[in-house]
Short mmCIF file of C-alpha atoms and ligand atoms in Angstrom, two decimals:
data_model
loop_
_atom_site.label_atom_id
_atom_site.label_comp_id
_atom_site.label_asym_id
_atom_site.label_seq_id
_atom_site.Cartn_x
_atom_site.Cartn_y
_atom_site.Cartn_z
CA MET A 1 -0.23 0.17 0.10
CA SER A 2 1.32 3.33 -1.01
CA GLU A 3 2.44 5.57 2.20
CA VAL A 4 -0.05 8.21 0.38
CA LEU A 5 -3.20 5.69 0.61
CA LYS A 6 -1.86 4.75 4.07
CA ALA A 7 -2.05 8.26 5.44
CA PHE A 8 -5.66 9.11 4.05
CA GLU A 9 -7.05 6.04 5.27
CA GLU A 10 -5.47 6.86 8.79
CA GLU A 11 -7.18 10.75 8.75
CA LEU A 12 -10.36 8.77 7.31
CA GLN A 13 -10.67 6.86 10.49
CA SER A 14 -9.55 9.69 12.84
CA LYS A 15 -12.66 11.38 11.68
CA ASN A 16 -14.93 7.84 11.74
CA PHE A 17 -14.95 7.11 8.26
CA LYS A 18 -14.23 4.07 6.33
CA GLY A 19 -13.55 3.64 2.71
CA TYR A 20 -15.37 0.87 1.18
CA TRP A 21 -11.67 -0.24 -0.65
CA GLN A 22 -10.84 -1.02 3.10
CA ASN A 23 -13.56 -3.78 3.04
CA GLN A 24 -11.99 -7.27 1.91
CA GLN A 25 -12.35 -7.13 -1.91
CA GLY A 26 -13.40 -10.93 -2.85
CA ASP A 27 -15.85 -12.67 -5.30
CA VAL A 28 -19.29 -11.30 -4.95
CA LYS A 29 -21.34 -14.36 -3.59
CA ARG A 30 -24.00 -15.10 -5.91
CA GLU A 31 -26.47 -16.92 -3.76
CA PRO A 32 -26.93 -17.26 0.32
CA VAL A 33 -23.83 -19.35 1.81
CA PRO A 34 -24.98 -19.61 5.18
CA SER A 35 -22.73 -19.32 7.87
CA PHE A 36 -23.55 -21.97 10.06
CA ASP A 37 -24.22 -25.77 8.78
CA SER A 38 -26.83 -28.47 9.60
CA CYS A 39 -26.68 -30.32 12.55
CA MET A 40 -28.29 -33.13 14.50
CA TRP A 41 -29.32 -33.70 18.24
CA LYS A 42 -30.09 -36.95 19.62
CA GLY A 43 -32.65 -37.17 21.95
CA LYS A 44 -31.29 -39.67 23.73
CA ASP A 45 -28.38 -37.63 25.01
CA LEU A 46 -30.56 -34.74 24.91
CA PHE A 47 -32.83 -36.27 27.63
CA ALA A 48 -30.27 -38.02 29.41
CA ALA A 49 -28.52 -33.99 29.97
CA MET A 50 -31.85 -33.05 31.14
CA GLU A 51 -31.87 -35.72 33.56
CA LYS A 52 -28.65 -34.67 35.43
CA ALA A 53 -29.66 -30.90 34.94
CA GLY A 54 -32.63 -32.58 37.26
CA ASP A 55 -30.15 -33.08 39.59
CA VAL A 56 -27.69 -30.60 39.31
CA VAL A 57 -29.67 -27.19 38.38
CA GLY A 58 -32.35 -26.23 40.68
CA LEU A 59 -34.27 -23.13 40.05
CA ASP A 60 -32.36 -21.30 42.20
CA VAL A 61 -29.45 -21.41 40.13
CA SER A 62 -31.36 -20.97 37.04
CA PHE A 63 -34.30 -18.74 36.12
CA ARG A 64 -35.26 -21.84 34.08
CA ARG A 65 -34.09 -25.24 33.51
CA VAL A 66 -33.34 -25.39 29.77
CA ILE A 67 -30.64 -26.68 27.64
CA GLN A 68 -30.31 -25.59 24.14
CA MET A 69 -29.86 -27.17 21.07
CA TRP A 70 -26.53 -25.29 20.56
CA ASN A 71 -25.58 -24.76 16.66
CA PRO A 72 -21.60 -24.84 17.19
CA ALA A 73 -21.26 -22.56 14.07
CA LEU A 74 -23.06 -19.77 16.22
CA LYS A 75 -22.35 -18.00 19.22
CA ASN A 76 -25.57 -18.88 20.72
CA GLY A 77 -29.03 -20.35 19.07
CA THR A 78 -30.06 -23.07 17.00
CA THR A 79 -30.38 -20.94 13.93
CA ARG A 80 -29.03 -17.07 13.51
CA THR A 81 -32.78 -16.24 14.31
CA LEU A 82 -34.57 -18.98 16.30
CA VAL A 83 -33.50 -21.38 19.30
CA LEU A 84 -34.66 -24.52 19.93
CA ASN A 85 -34.26 -25.69 23.69
CA LEU A 86 -35.57 -28.58 25.91
CA GLN A 87 -37.04 -26.97 29.35
CA MET A 88 -37.70 -29.53 32.66
CA LEU A 89 -39.91 -28.67 35.32
CA LYS A 90 -40.02 -31.02 38.21
CA PRO A 91 -43.24 -31.62 40.83
CA GLY A 92 -43.38 -28.92 43.11
CA GLU A 93 -41.55 -26.08 40.99
CA ASN A 94 -42.62 -22.56 40.22
CA ALA A 95 -40.89 -20.91 37.40
CA LEU A 96 -41.42 -17.23 38.22
CA SER A 97 -43.18 -15.10 36.02
CA HIS A 98 -41.48 -12.23 33.68
CA ARG A 99 -41.98 -11.01 30.34
CA HIS A 100 -39.53 -10.26 27.23
CA MET A 101 -39.23 -9.09 23.86
CA ALA A 102 -38.71 -12.73 22.45
CA GLY A 103 -41.80 -14.20 21.58
CA ALA A 104 -41.65 -17.90 22.33
CA ILE A 105 -43.61 -21.20 21.87
CA ARG A 106 -43.65 -24.65 23.79
CA PHE A 107 -44.16 -28.15 22.59
CA ILE A 108 -45.08 -30.67 25.53
CA LEU A 109 -43.14 -33.70 25.07
CA LYS A 110 -43.66 -35.56 28.46
CA GLY A 111 -45.83 -35.65 31.53
CA HIS A 112 -49.02 -33.85 33.25
CA GLY A 113 -50.22 -31.95 36.08
CA THR A 114 -48.15 -28.49 35.20
CA ARG A 115 -50.14 -25.26 34.37
CA LEU A 116 -48.59 -22.74 32.11
CA ILE A 117 -50.25 -19.05 33.11
CA VAL A 118 -49.90 -16.87 30.45
CA GLU A 119 -51.32 -13.08 30.61
CA GLY A 120 -53.63 -14.17 33.47
CA GLU A 121 -55.38 -17.35 32.09
CA SER A 122 -54.06 -20.43 33.41
CA ILE A 123 -53.52 -23.25 30.66
CA GLU A 124 -53.50 -27.29 31.80
CA ILE A 125 -50.91 -28.55 29.14
CA GLY A 126 -50.56 -32.24 28.10
CA GLU A 127 -48.61 -34.15 25.69
CA GLY A 128 -48.68 -32.74 22.04
CA ASP A 129 -50.02 -29.91 23.21
CA PHE A 130 -48.79 -26.33 21.50
CA VAL A 131 -48.90 -23.10 23.42
CA THR A 132 -47.71 -19.66 22.44
CA THR A 133 -46.13 -16.67 24.48
CA PRO A 134 -45.98 -14.18 21.68
CA SER A 135 -43.73 -11.10 22.71
CA TRP A 136 -44.18 -9.44 25.62
CA THR A 137 -46.60 -11.76 27.70
CA TRP A 138 -46.38 -12.43 31.15
CA HIS A 139 -46.00 -15.98 31.82
CA ASP A 140 -45.12 -18.43 34.80
CA HIS A 141 -45.29 -22.20 35.26
CA GLU A 142 -46.77 -24.40 38.04
CA ASN A 143 -46.01 -28.19 38.17
CA ARG A 144 -48.34 -29.90 40.71
CA GLY A 145 -48.34 -33.11 38.76
CA GLU A 146 -45.15 -35.35 37.76
CA THR A 147 -42.06 -34.05 36.30
CA MET A 148 -42.81 -32.32 32.77
CA MET A 149 -40.48 -31.73 30.06
CA TRP A 150 -41.68 -29.23 26.95
CA LEU A 151 -39.64 -27.68 23.77
CA ASP A 152 -39.35 -24.17 24.18
CA GLY A 153 -38.78 -22.02 20.61
CA LEU A 154 -37.41 -18.58 20.80
CA ASP A 155 -36.79 -15.88 18.49
CA ALA A 156 -34.03 -14.93 20.97
CA PRO A 157 -31.00 -15.21 18.74
CA LEU A 158 -33.16 -12.48 16.43
CA VAL A 159 -33.87 -10.15 19.25
CA ARG A 160 -30.47 -10.15 20.15
CA LEU A 161 -29.61 -9.02 16.39
CA LEU A 162 -31.78 -6.40 16.58
CA GLU A 163 -30.62 -5.47 20.52
CA THR A 164 -34.42 -4.71 20.93
CA ASP A 165 -34.85 -6.93 24.40
CA PHE A 166 -36.91 -5.14 26.93
CA HIS A 167 -37.11 -7.76 30.02
CA GLU A 168 -39.24 -7.59 32.59
CA PRO A 169 -39.13 -9.46 36.00
CA ASP A 170 -42.73 -9.90 37.32
CA PRO A 171 -42.71 -8.46 40.98
CA ARG A 172 -45.71 -10.42 41.68
CA ARG A 173 -43.63 -13.75 41.17
CA LYS A 174 -46.22 -15.34 40.22
CA GLN A 175 -49.47 -14.07 38.34
CA THR A 176 -52.84 -14.18 39.54
CA VAL A 177 -55.38 -15.63 37.06
CA THR A 178 -57.98 -13.20 36.29
CA LYS A 179 -59.18 -15.25 33.53
CA PRO A 180 -61.90 -18.31 33.26
CA GLU A 181 -60.88 -21.59 32.08
CA GLY A 182 -60.38 -21.86 28.47
CA TYR A 183 -60.98 -18.22 28.00
CA THR A 184 -58.67 -17.91 24.85
CA GLN A 185 -59.86 -20.89 23.19
CA ALA A 186 -63.96 -19.32 23.48
CA THR A 187 -63.08 -16.12 22.39
CA VAL A 188 -60.73 -15.98 19.69
CA GLY A 189 -62.27 -18.29 17.09
CA ALA A 190 -65.46 -17.85 15.06
CA LEU A 191 -67.05 -15.90 18.02
CA ARG A 192 -65.44 -13.08 19.20
CA PRO A 193 -66.02 -10.00 21.95
CA ALA A 194 -67.08 -7.33 19.85
CA TRP A 195 -65.56 -4.48 21.97
CA LEU A 196 -62.09 -5.73 22.34
CA LYS A 197 -59.35 -4.15 19.86
CA GLN A 198 -56.72 -7.07 18.75
CA ASP A 199 -53.33 -6.55 18.66
CA SER A 200 -52.95 -6.58 14.66
CA ILE A 201 -49.13 -7.76 14.71
CA GLN A 202 -49.16 -10.26 18.08
CA PRO A 203 -51.60 -12.87 18.22
CA PRO A 204 -53.07 -14.01 21.53
CA ALA A 205 -51.40 -16.36 23.56
CA PHE A 206 -53.15 -19.67 22.31
CA CYS A 207 -53.32 -23.22 23.61
CA TYR A 208 -53.51 -25.32 20.34
CA LYS A 209 -54.51 -29.04 21.93
CA TRP A 210 -52.93 -32.34 20.52
CA ALA A 211 -56.62 -34.01 20.29
CA ASP A 212 -57.27 -31.18 17.78
CA THR A 213 -54.25 -31.59 15.81
CA GLU A 214 -54.61 -35.21 15.56
CA ARG A 215 -57.99 -35.02 14.39
CA ALA A 216 -57.14 -32.83 12.03
CA LEU A 217 -54.34 -34.97 10.90
CA SER A 218 -56.84 -37.70 10.43
CA LYS A 219 -59.18 -35.72 7.82
CA VAL A 220 -56.31 -34.68 5.87
CA GLY A 221 -54.20 -37.69 5.70
CA GLU A 222 -55.52 -38.83 2.03
CA GLN A 223 -54.74 -36.16 0.60
CA PRO A 224 -51.61 -35.65 -1.74
CA GLY A 225 -49.95 -32.97 0.80
CA ASP A 226 -47.04 -30.99 -0.30
CA PRO A 227 -44.29 -32.76 -2.50
CA TYR A 228 -41.11 -31.23 0.01
CA ASP A 229 -43.15 -31.71 3.45
CA GLY A 230 -46.20 -33.98 3.27
CA ILE A 231 -48.83 -33.45 5.10
CA VAL A 232 -48.55 -30.05 6.89
CA LEU A 233 -50.78 -28.45 9.23
CA ASP A 234 -49.94 -24.67 10.16
CA TYR A 235 -50.58 -23.22 13.55
CA ALA A 236 -51.70 -20.29 12.26
CA ASN A 237 -52.52 -17.06 13.97
CA PRO A 238 -56.48 -17.65 15.17
CA LEU A 239 -57.28 -14.38 14.85
CA THR A 240 -55.91 -13.59 11.15
CA GLY A 241 -54.91 -16.87 9.98
CA GLY A 242 -51.13 -15.66 9.53
CA PRO A 243 -48.13 -17.46 10.86
CA THR A 244 -47.82 -18.41 14.41
CA LEU A 245 -45.87 -15.44 15.48
CA PRO A 246 -44.77 -12.44 13.43
CA THR A 247 -40.91 -14.14 13.49
CA MET A 248 -41.48 -17.65 13.50
CA ALA A 249 -43.72 -20.23 11.75
CA CYS A 250 -44.74 -23.10 13.54
CA GLN A 251 -46.11 -26.58 11.90
CA ILE A 252 -46.63 -29.91 12.23
CA HIS A 253 -45.81 -32.07 9.44
CA MET A 254 -46.61 -35.81 8.81
CA LEU A 255 -44.87 -38.31 6.56
CA ARG A 256 -47.11 -41.39 6.01
CA GLY A 257 -45.50 -44.83 5.90
CA SER A 258 -42.64 -45.13 3.16
CA GLU A 259 -43.50 -41.35 2.04
CA LYS A 260 -40.43 -39.76 0.31
CA THR A 261 -40.41 -36.27 -0.39
CA LYS A 262 -38.94 -34.02 -3.32
CA SER A 263 -35.70 -32.07 -2.74
CA HIS A 264 -36.05 -28.16 -2.21
CA ARG A 265 -34.56 -25.15 -0.91
CA HIS A 266 -35.35 -21.65 0.48
CA THR A 267 -34.21 -18.89 2.22
CA ALA A 268 -35.82 -19.83 5.28
CA SER A 269 -33.72 -21.66 8.13
CA VAL A 270 -36.16 -24.97 9.55
CA ILE A 271 -35.82 -26.71 13.15
CA TYR A 272 -37.52 -30.09 12.86
CA HIS A 273 -37.81 -32.48 15.86
CA VAL A 274 -39.01 -36.08 15.61
CA TRP A 275 -42.29 -36.42 17.58
CA ARG A 276 -43.15 -39.82 16.05
CA GLY A 277 -41.46 -42.52 13.80
CA SER A 278 -37.99 -42.96 12.32
CA GLY A 279 -36.59 -42.25 8.90
CA VAL A 280 -33.69 -40.32 6.94
CA SER A 281 -33.32 -36.85 6.00
CA TYR A 282 -30.46 -35.69 3.53
CA VAL A 283 -29.35 -32.07 4.27
CA GLY A 284 -26.96 -30.53 1.67
CA ASP A 285 -24.43 -33.46 1.87
CA LYS A 286 -25.06 -34.70 5.24
CA ARG A 287 -27.37 -37.77 6.17
CA PHE A 288 -29.38 -37.92 9.57
CA GLU A 289 -30.78 -40.97 10.56
CA TRP A 290 -33.50 -39.88 13.10
CA GLU A 291 -35.90 -41.27 15.34
CA GLN A 292 -38.49 -39.90 18.06
CA GLY A 293 -36.90 -37.44 20.25
CA ASP A 294 -34.21 -36.11 17.79
CA SER A 295 -33.81 -32.65 16.26
CA PHE A 296 -32.48 -31.38 13.54
CA VAL A 297 -31.43 -27.83 11.53
CA VAL A 298 -31.57 -27.12 7.88
CA PRO A 299 -29.95 -23.94 7.59
CA LEU A 300 -31.10 -21.50 4.56
CA TRP A 301 -30.19 -22.46 1.13
CA GLN A 302 -29.42 -26.00 2.03
CA ASN A 303 -31.33 -28.75 -0.20
CA HIS A 304 -33.10 -30.98 1.87
CA ARG A 305 -35.47 -33.90 1.46
CA HIS A 306 -36.83 -36.75 3.62
CA ASP A 307 -37.46 -40.59 3.62
CA ASN A 308 -39.98 -42.15 6.03
CA THR A 309 -38.19 -45.54 5.94
CA SER A 310 -40.80 -47.03 8.39
CA LYS A 311 -44.19 -48.11 7.34
CA ASP A 312 -45.81 -46.31 10.02
CA PRO A 313 -46.63 -42.25 10.17
CA ALA A 314 -43.42 -39.93 10.93
CA ILE A 315 -44.49 -36.66 12.78
CA PHE A 316 -42.22 -33.83 12.98
CA PHE A 317 -42.77 -30.45 15.11
CA VAL A 318 -41.44 -27.96 12.85
CA MET A 319 -40.51 -23.90 13.26
CA SER A 320 -39.07 -22.04 10.65
CA ASP A 321 -38.30 -18.02 10.43
CA LYS A 322 -40.32 -18.10 6.76
CA PRO A 323 -42.70 -15.13 8.30
CA LEU A 324 -39.52 -13.04 8.64
CA MET A 325 -38.25 -13.74 5.01
CA ASP A 326 -41.81 -13.02 3.88
CA ALA A 327 -41.99 -9.92 5.51
CA ILE A 328 -39.18 -8.35 4.42
CA GLY A 329 -39.38 -9.95 0.80
CA HIS A 330 -36.50 -12.49 0.95
CA TYR A 331 -38.37 -15.62 0.67
CA ARG A 332 -37.28 -17.69 -2.22
CA GLU A 333 -37.56 -21.38 -2.56
CA GLU A 334 -36.58 -23.82 -5.54
CA ALA A 335 -36.99 -27.39 -6.27
CA THR A 336 -33.90 -29.09 -6.63
CA ALA A 337 -32.24 -32.27 -8.00
C1 1HN B 401 -38.16 -18.26 28.72
O1 1HN B 401 -38.76 -17.02 29.12
C2 1HN B 401 -38.17 -19.54 28.98
O2 1HN B 401 -40.01 -18.77 29.93
C3 1HN B 401 -37.45 -20.31 28.49
O3 1HN B 401 -39.73 -20.77 29.81
C4 1HN B 401 -36.21 -20.04 27.64
C5 1HN B 401 -34.40 -18.51 27.08
C6 1HN B 401 -34.15 -17.35 26.59
C7 1HN B 401 -35.12 -16.36 27.17
C8 1HN B 401 -36.30 -16.43 27.64
C9 1HN B 401 -39.41 -19.57 29.61
C10 1HN B 401 -36.01 -19.02 27.79
C11 1HN B 401 -36.69 -17.72 28.07
#
């Protein structure tokens, strides 16, 4: 570098300027190249780790007993925008109330007898139920039954990137229940209180019961479904029919016995959790053999396809950041060989 240029760059820097030529000049990338790779987390390892956490991590040590599906290429999180966690609450434990900018979902894996209190409504949860706690909703959990485990999905990595995190511990520690049992279920469907103005961005906190999911699956199971994902059910915003949360779309995917999907790629990153069944997924140049309890991630723009190698249906719980890509016009999708 010439002395003149070097002196010029120092002069620029002293005034908080930077020449574009000072950035690394390389080949322009013609398509997205994610900085994180696909990864699988075995359920066996996850549940063993959580059993140990149950012994050594009390709620005095950690506000929530949570283990993250950490993508090692990232400082934190499962993708750049989303994180999938496992949470455990033991009998008699209370997870204290708080609210934060990050939106969250729960998919209940095991146990019964815990209630989630969300925005003053107490929700009894059971296996396969799916519950949203949208951005800035109060939530606490109380276990009056047996040990419970659920998946927590959050858009916390996105919030970290945006640095928008307001976060408020609840001075009451536990919420007072102010709404009758089943309040939201009864008032956000086809019948709605006319005087209430609903938030047009954040959905109401909502519980989607497994019995309803199972019934819906049984009604659509004979249809062709989607060539890339099989039978897909959206957990829709109950008021608008839009995505689950503004930042994440959650779905149930069912691959029928021996079903093989076609290969595609898209600019949304997707996290899969195997709720039922066993099979194989091909993601980029990797092959993931999965069974119940396993989770894996498909980074944006990586080819992927799924193969249900068993005769029984396979069911995935799925979350992706597609709504975010849609909102900013960044969603693209193509079939691949
Ligand atoms: C959170 O609020 C919960 O409420 C679990 O159960 C995990 C991880 C990061 C930030 C907030 C919960 C969380 C979290």
